[in-house]
Each structure stands twice: as C-alpha cells, then as structure tokens.
Short mmCIF file of C-alpha atoms in Angstrom, two decimals:
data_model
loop_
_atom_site.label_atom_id
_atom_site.label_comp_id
_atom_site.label_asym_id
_atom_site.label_seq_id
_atom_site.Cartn_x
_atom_site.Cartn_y
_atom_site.Cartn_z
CA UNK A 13 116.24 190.45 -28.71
CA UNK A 14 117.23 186.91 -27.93
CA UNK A 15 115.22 185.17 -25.08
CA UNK A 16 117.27 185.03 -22.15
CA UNK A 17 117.76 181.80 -20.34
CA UNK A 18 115.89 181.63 -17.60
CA UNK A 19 117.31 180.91 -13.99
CA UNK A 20 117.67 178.12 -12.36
CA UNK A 21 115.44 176.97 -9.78
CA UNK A 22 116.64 177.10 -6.26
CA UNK A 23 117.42 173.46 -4.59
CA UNK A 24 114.46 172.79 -2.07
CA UNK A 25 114.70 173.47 1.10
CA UNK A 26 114.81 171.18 4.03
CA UNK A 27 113.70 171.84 7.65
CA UNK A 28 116.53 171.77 10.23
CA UNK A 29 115.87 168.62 11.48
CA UNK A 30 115.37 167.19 7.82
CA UNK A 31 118.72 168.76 6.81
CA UNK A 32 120.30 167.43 9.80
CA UNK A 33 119.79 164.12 8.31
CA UNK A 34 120.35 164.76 5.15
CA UNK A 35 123.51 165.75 5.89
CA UNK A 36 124.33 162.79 8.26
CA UNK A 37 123.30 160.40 4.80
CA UNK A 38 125.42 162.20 2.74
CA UNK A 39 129.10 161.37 5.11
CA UNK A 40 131.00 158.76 3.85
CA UNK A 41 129.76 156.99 6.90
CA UNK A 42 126.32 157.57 6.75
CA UNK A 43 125.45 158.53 10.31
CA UNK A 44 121.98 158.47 12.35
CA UNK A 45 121.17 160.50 15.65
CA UNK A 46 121.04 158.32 18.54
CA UNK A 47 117.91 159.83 19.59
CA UNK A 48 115.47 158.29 16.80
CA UNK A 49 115.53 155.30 18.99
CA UNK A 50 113.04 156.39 21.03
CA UNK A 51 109.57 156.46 19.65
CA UNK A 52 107.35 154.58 21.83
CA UNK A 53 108.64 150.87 20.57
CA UNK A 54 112.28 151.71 20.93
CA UNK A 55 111.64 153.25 24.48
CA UNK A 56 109.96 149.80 25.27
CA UNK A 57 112.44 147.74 23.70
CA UNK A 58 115.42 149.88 25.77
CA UNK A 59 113.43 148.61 28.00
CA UNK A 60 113.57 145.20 27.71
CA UNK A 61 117.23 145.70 26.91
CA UNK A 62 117.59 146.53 30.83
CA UNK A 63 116.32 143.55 31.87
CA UNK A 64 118.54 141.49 30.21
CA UNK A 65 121.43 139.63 32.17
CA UNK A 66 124.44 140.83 29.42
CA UNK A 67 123.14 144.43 30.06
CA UNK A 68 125.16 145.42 33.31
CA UNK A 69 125.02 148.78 33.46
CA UNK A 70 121.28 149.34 33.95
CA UNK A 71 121.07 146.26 36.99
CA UNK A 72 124.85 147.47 37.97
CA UNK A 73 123.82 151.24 38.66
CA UNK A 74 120.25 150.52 40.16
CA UNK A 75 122.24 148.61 42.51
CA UNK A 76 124.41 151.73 43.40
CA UNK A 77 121.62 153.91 43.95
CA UNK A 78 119.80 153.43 47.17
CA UNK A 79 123.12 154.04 49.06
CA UNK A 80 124.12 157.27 47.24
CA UNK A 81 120.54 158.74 47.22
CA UNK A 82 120.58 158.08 51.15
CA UNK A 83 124.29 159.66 50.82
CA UNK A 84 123.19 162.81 48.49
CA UNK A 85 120.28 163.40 51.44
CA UNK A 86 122.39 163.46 53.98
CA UNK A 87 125.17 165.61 52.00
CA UNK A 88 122.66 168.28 50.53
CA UNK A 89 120.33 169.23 53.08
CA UNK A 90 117.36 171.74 52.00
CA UNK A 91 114.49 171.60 49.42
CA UNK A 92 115.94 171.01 45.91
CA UNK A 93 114.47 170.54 42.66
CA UNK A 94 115.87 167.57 40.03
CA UNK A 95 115.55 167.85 36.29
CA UNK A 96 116.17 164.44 34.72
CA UNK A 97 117.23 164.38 30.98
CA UNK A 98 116.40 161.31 29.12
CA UNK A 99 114.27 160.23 31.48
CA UNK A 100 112.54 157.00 29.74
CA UNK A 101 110.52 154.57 32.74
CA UNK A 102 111.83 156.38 35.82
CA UNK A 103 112.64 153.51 37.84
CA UNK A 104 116.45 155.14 38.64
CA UNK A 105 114.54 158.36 39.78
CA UNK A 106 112.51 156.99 42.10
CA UNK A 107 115.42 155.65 43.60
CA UNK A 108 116.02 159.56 44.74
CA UNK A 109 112.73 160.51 45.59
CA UNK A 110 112.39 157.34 48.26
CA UNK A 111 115.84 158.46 49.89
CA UNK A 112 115.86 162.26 49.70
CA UNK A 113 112.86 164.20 51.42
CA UNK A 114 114.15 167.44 50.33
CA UNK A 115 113.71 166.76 46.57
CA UNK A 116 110.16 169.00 46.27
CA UNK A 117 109.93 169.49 42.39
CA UNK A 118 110.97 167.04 39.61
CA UNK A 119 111.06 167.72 35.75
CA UNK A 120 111.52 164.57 33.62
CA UNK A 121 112.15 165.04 30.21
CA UNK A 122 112.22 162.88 27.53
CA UNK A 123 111.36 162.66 23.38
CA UNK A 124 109.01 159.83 24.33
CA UNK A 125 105.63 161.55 25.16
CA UNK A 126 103.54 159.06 25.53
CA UNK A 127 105.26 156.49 27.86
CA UNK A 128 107.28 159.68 29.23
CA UNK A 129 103.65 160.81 30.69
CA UNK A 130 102.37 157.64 31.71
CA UNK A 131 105.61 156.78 33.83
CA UNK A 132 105.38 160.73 35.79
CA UNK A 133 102.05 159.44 36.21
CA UNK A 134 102.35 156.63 38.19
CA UNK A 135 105.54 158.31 40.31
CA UNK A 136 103.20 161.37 41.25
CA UNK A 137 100.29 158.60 42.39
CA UNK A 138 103.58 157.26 44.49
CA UNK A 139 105.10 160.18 45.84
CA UNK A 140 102.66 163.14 46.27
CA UNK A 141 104.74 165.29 48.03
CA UNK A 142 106.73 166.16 44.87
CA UNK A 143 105.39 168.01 42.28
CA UNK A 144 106.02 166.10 39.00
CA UNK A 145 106.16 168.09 36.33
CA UNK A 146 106.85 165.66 32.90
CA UNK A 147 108.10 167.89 29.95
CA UNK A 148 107.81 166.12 26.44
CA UNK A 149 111.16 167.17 24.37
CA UNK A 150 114.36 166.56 22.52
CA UNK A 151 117.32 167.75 25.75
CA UNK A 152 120.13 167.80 23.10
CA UNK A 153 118.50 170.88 22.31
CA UNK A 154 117.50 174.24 24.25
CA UNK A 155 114.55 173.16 26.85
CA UNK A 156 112.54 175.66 28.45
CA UNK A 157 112.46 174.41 32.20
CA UNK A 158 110.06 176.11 34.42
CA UNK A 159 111.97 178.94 36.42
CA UNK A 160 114.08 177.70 39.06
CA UNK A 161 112.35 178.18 42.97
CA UNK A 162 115.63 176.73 44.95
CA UNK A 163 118.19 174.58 43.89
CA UNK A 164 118.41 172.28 40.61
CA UNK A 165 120.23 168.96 40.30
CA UNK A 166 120.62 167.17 37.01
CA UNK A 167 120.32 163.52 36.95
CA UNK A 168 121.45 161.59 34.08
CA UNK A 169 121.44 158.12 34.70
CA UNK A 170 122.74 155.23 32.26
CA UNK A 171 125.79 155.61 29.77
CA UNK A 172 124.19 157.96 27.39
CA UNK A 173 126.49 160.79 28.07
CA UNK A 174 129.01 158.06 26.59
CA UNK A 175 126.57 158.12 23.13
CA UNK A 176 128.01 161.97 22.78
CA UNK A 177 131.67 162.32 21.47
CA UNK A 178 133.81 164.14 24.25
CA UNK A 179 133.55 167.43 22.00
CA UNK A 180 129.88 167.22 22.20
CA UNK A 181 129.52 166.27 25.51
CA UNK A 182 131.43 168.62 26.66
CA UNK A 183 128.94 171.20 24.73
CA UNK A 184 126.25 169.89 26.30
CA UNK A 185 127.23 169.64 29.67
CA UNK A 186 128.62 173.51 29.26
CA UNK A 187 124.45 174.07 28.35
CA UNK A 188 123.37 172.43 31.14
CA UNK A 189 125.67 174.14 33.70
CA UNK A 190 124.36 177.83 31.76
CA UNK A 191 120.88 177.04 31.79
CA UNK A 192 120.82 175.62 35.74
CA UNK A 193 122.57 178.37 36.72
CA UNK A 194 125.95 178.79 39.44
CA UNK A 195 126.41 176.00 41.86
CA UNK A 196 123.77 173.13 40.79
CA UNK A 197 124.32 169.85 40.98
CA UNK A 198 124.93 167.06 38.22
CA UNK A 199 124.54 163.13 39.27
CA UNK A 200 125.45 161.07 36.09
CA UNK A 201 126.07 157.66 35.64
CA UNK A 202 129.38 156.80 33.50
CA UNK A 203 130.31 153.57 31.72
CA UNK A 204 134.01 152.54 32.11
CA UNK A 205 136.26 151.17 30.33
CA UNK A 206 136.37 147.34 31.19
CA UNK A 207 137.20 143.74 29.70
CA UNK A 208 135.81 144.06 25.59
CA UNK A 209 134.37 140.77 25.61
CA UNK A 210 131.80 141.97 28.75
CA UNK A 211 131.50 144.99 26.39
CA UNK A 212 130.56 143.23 23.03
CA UNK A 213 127.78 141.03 24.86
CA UNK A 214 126.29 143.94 26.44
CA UNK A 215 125.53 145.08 22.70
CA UNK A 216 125.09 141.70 21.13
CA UNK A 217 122.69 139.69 23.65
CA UNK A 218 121.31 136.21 22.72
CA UNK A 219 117.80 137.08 22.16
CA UNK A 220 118.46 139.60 19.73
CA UNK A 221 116.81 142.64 21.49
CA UNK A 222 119.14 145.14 20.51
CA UNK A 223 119.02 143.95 17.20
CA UNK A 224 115.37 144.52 16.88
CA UNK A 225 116.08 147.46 19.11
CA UNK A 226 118.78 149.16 16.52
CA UNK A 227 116.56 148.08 13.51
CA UNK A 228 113.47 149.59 14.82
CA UNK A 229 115.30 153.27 14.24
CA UNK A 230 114.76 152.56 10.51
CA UNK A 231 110.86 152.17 11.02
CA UNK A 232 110.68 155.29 13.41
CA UNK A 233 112.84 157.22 10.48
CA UNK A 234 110.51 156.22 7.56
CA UNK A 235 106.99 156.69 9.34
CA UNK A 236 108.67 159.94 10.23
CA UNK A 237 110.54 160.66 7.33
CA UNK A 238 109.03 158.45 4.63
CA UNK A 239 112.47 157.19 4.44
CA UNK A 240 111.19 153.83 2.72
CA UNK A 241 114.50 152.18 3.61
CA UNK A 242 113.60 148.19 4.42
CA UNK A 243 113.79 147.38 8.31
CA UNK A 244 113.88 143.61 7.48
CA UNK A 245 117.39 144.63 5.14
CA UNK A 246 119.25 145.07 7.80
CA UNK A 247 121.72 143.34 10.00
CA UNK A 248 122.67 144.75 13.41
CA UNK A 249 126.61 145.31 14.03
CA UNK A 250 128.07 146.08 17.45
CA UNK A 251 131.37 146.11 18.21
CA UNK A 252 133.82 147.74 20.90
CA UNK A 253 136.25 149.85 19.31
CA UNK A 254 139.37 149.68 22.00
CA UNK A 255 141.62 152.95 20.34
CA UNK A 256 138.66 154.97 20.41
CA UNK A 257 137.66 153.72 24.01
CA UNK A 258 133.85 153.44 22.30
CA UNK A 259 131.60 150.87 21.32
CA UNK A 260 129.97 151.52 17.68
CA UNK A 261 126.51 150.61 16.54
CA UNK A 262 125.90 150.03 13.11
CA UNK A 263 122.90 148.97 10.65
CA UNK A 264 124.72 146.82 7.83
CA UNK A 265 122.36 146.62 4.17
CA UNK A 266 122.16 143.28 2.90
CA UNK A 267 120.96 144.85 -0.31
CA UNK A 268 121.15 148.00 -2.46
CA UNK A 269 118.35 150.41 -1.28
CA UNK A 270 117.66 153.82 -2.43
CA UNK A 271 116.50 156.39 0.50
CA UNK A 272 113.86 159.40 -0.28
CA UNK A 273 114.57 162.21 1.96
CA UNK A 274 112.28 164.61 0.47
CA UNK A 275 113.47 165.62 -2.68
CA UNK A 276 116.54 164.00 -2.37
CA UNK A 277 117.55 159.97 -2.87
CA UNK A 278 120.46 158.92 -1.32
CA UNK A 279 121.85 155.55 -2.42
CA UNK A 280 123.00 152.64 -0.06
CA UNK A 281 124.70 149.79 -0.83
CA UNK A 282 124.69 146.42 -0.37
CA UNK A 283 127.18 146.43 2.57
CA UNK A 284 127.21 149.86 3.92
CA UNK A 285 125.74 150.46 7.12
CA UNK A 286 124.30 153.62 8.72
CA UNK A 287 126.01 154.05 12.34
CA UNK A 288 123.16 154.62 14.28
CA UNK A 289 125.19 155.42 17.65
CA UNK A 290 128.22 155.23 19.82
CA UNK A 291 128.91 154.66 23.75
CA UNK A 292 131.99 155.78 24.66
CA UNK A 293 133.32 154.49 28.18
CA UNK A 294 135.87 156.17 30.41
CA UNK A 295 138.01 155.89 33.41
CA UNK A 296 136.73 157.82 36.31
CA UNK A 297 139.87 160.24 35.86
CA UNK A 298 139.31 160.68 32.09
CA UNK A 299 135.33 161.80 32.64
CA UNK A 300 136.66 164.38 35.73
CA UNK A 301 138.85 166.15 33.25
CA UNK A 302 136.03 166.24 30.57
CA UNK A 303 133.37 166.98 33.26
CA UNK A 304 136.05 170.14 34.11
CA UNK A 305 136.35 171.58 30.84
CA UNK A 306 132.56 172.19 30.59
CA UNK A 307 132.63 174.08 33.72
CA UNK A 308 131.70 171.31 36.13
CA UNK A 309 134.11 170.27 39.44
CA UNK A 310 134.22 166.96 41.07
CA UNK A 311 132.74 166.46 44.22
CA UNK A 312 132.21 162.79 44.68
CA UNK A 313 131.91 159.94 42.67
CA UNK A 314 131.07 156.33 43.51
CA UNK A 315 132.56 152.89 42.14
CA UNK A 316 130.63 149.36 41.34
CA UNK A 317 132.98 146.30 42.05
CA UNK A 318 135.13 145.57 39.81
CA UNK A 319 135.29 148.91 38.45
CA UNK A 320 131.94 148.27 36.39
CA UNK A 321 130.12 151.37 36.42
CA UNK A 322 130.59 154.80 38.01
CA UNK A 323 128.40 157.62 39.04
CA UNK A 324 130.00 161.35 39.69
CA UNK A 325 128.50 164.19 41.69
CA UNK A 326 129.85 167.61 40.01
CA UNK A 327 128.96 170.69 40.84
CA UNK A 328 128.78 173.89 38.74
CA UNK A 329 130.98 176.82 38.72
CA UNK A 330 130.15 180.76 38.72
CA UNK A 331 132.25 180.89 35.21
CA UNK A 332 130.96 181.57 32.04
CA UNK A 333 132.63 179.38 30.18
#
C-alpha cells in the first residue's frame, strides 16, 4: 500500500494575550494596546508627562477637584466606598479622601504593581481612616473587587476613557455599571474638544517626554514579548485628527525591522508605524449621550474655563442593558 502523506502540523498556538497582539500586528495599521505603557518606566514617565506645562489636562483637572470633592460630600451623604481604575500615583484621589469623610473603603487598581503599591502605601500612612485596599490588574478586563459593604463610586480621572473608541467605551462603561451594581456612582474626567494647536502640543512637548514615553512601549513589549523590535528605530508621531474628534499616537520605523512574536515574524517597514493609542475628546453633550447608552444618567458635570476639561457625575441605572 502506498504511504500516506502524513498531516500537517497544527499552527502553534498563542495565549490570549499573545494572540491579541498578534492580531493587532497583522492590521494594515499595525495597532498596539494603550495599556503596555505602563510598566514601571512608562508609569513614571506619565508621570513626568503631568508635570509638564503643554500637558493641561492633568494641572487643569487637579485644579477642579478640591471644589467638586467638597461638592460630592456635601451631595452624597453616608459611608461609600470608591474603586479607582487606572489609578497610577494617586495624587487626584487624595483629592477625595481630604474632602469627603464618608469615603471608608478605597480600591485602586492599576497594571503597575509595583509603584501601584507603593503610592496606596503612602495614602493609607495619610489617611488611616480608610481602608486602602490596592489591587494589582489589567481593568479593561473582568476584576474581582472585594464584595461591595455600602455604596461604590468609580473614579476615573484623566482622558483615558478618550484612549477607548466610543464602541468600546461604551462596553466598558456597560461592565462597570454590571459589576457595581444599581445606582453607583461614576466621577470621570473628559477631554474636550478644543483649539488643535493646544491639542498637538499637549502630545508633542519640547523636552521630548512623550516621545521617550511612546517609545518606551516597544521596550516593555520586547522584555515581555521578546519582540526584538529596536526602541532607538523609532520616531514618535502625534497628531490631532479633527473628523475623527481624536488625537492619534503613532511609532514611525526609520528602518525595516522584522518582529518575533513567538513563532511568528511580522515584517515592518521602513515608514510604517505601529499606532500605539488614541484620545478621543468630546463635547460635554456628546460624552452624556455615550455615557447613556451604557446605562449611565447624568447627574452633574463640571466645566474648566475656557471649556478645557470636564468632569461628569453619572449615576447607574437598575437596567440590564
């Protein structure tokens, strides 16, 4: 009998978060998660990116927030319990716990370990009347948050809703209404739409932080990945896209490079760029209606001059939506 052939071997297999990337390489934009920023350089270079005079929304929402803390203390009497997504230094949330009394439990969460539980450190030293609880892990997935003994607020300071597209954010803000439960609170901080030439600088300061800032994803992706793209390659390209109301990140090659995923090589060159994030920015009324298809009503929100920056108080409906 002739031999028969045998089969072909089955094309290795990736781990989700592998194949997640793989996949992102493979568009005809090559795309990057936003969130490989943050190993513990990037979350100290976002850092230093707040600091920086073209980087007005960090200075323009601190500003805001000892008059709506005293304003949320006033408006939601009771003991209360705030979960904080993305919670990086916690300088913002300590804002909250010097106005509001009634805050007795607070869960920070961020991918940053490290810093994540030095920071809840230093606020517990400050404020030992709250229980500070630090949880260590990725919140554009599922997190297990202790369960609930009284009611939950969300804070989510910054723009980084803004790095979701509407679709997605409306996905995740859906999550976060299901997993808090009927009737809890959201605070989040909203970039709006504005003058582009404010907007470009805000990405493209003079020092070059956010350069080193967007090029420090590629070293977080190949100690993690063993990528073995070439940090050094790459030029850093920011620029506010005005029909898409977003401003786009981008890594630009200056070079051919081949990428090692695994098994897989993924080729990119000499002018292609992987887009490493977006920030989209909205009017006040545009972010109600998204905020109201995921399930969560307007009950307040709060304007810097000049229409700079917003922050939103929404609260949760009973729907399962």
């Amino acid at each position: 009998m002739p031999a028969s052939n045998p089969s072909p071997r089955p094309a290795p297999q990736l781990d989700p978060e592998r194949q997640a990337l793989y996949e992102g390489l493979l568009r005809p934009q090559k795309q990057v998660d936003a969130k490989y920023f943050y190993d513990a350089a990037g979350a100290a270079l976002f850092e230093r990116i707040c600091a920086l005079d073209e980087y007005y929304p960090y200075r323009t929402e601190l500003a805001m927030l000892p008059a709506i803390a005293r304003a949320l203390s006033e408006a939601l009497p009771g003991p209360m319990e705030v979960v904080e997504f993305g919670a990086g230094a916690l300088v913002k949330a300590a804002l909250l716990l010097e106005a509001m009394p009634q805050i007795r439990r607070f869960y920070p969460i961020d991918i940053a370990g490290e810093p994540l539980r030095a920071a809840a450190g230093a606020l517990q030293a400050r404020y030992p009347r709250v229980q500070v609880q630090p949880i260590e892990a990725d919140f554009t997935q599922d997190v297990v948050l202790p369960e609930s003994q009284g009611r939950r607020m969300v804070f989510f300071p910054g723009s980084t809703i803004g790095n979701f597209a509407p679709r997605a954010a409306v996905a995740l803000l859906q999550r976060w209404r299901r997993a808090l439960g009927p009737h809890s609170y959201l605070l989040i901080g909203v970039d709006t739409k504005k003058c582009p030439h404010l907007l470009h600088r805000a990405y493209n300061d003079a020092a070059g932080v956010t350069a080193r800032f967007n090029r420090n994803m590629v070293v977080h992706l190949n100690r993690r990945f063993g990528l073995g793209a070439e940090p050094d390659a790459f030029d850093h390209y920011a620029f506010y896209h005005p029909g898409r109301g977003r401003i786009e990140m981008h890594l630009v090659s200056r070079r051919p490079q081949q990428l090692q995923l695994g098994p897989h090589r993924i080729a990119l060159a000499e002018g292609e760029s992987l887009h490493t994030e977006n920030s989209y920015k909205y009017t006040p009324e545009e972010f109600h209606r998204l905020a109201a298809q995921a399930g969560w009503h307007h009950q307040r929100h709060w304007l810097a001059p000049q229409r700079r920056f917003a922050v939103t108080l929404l609260r949760g409906t009973a729907t399962t939506g």
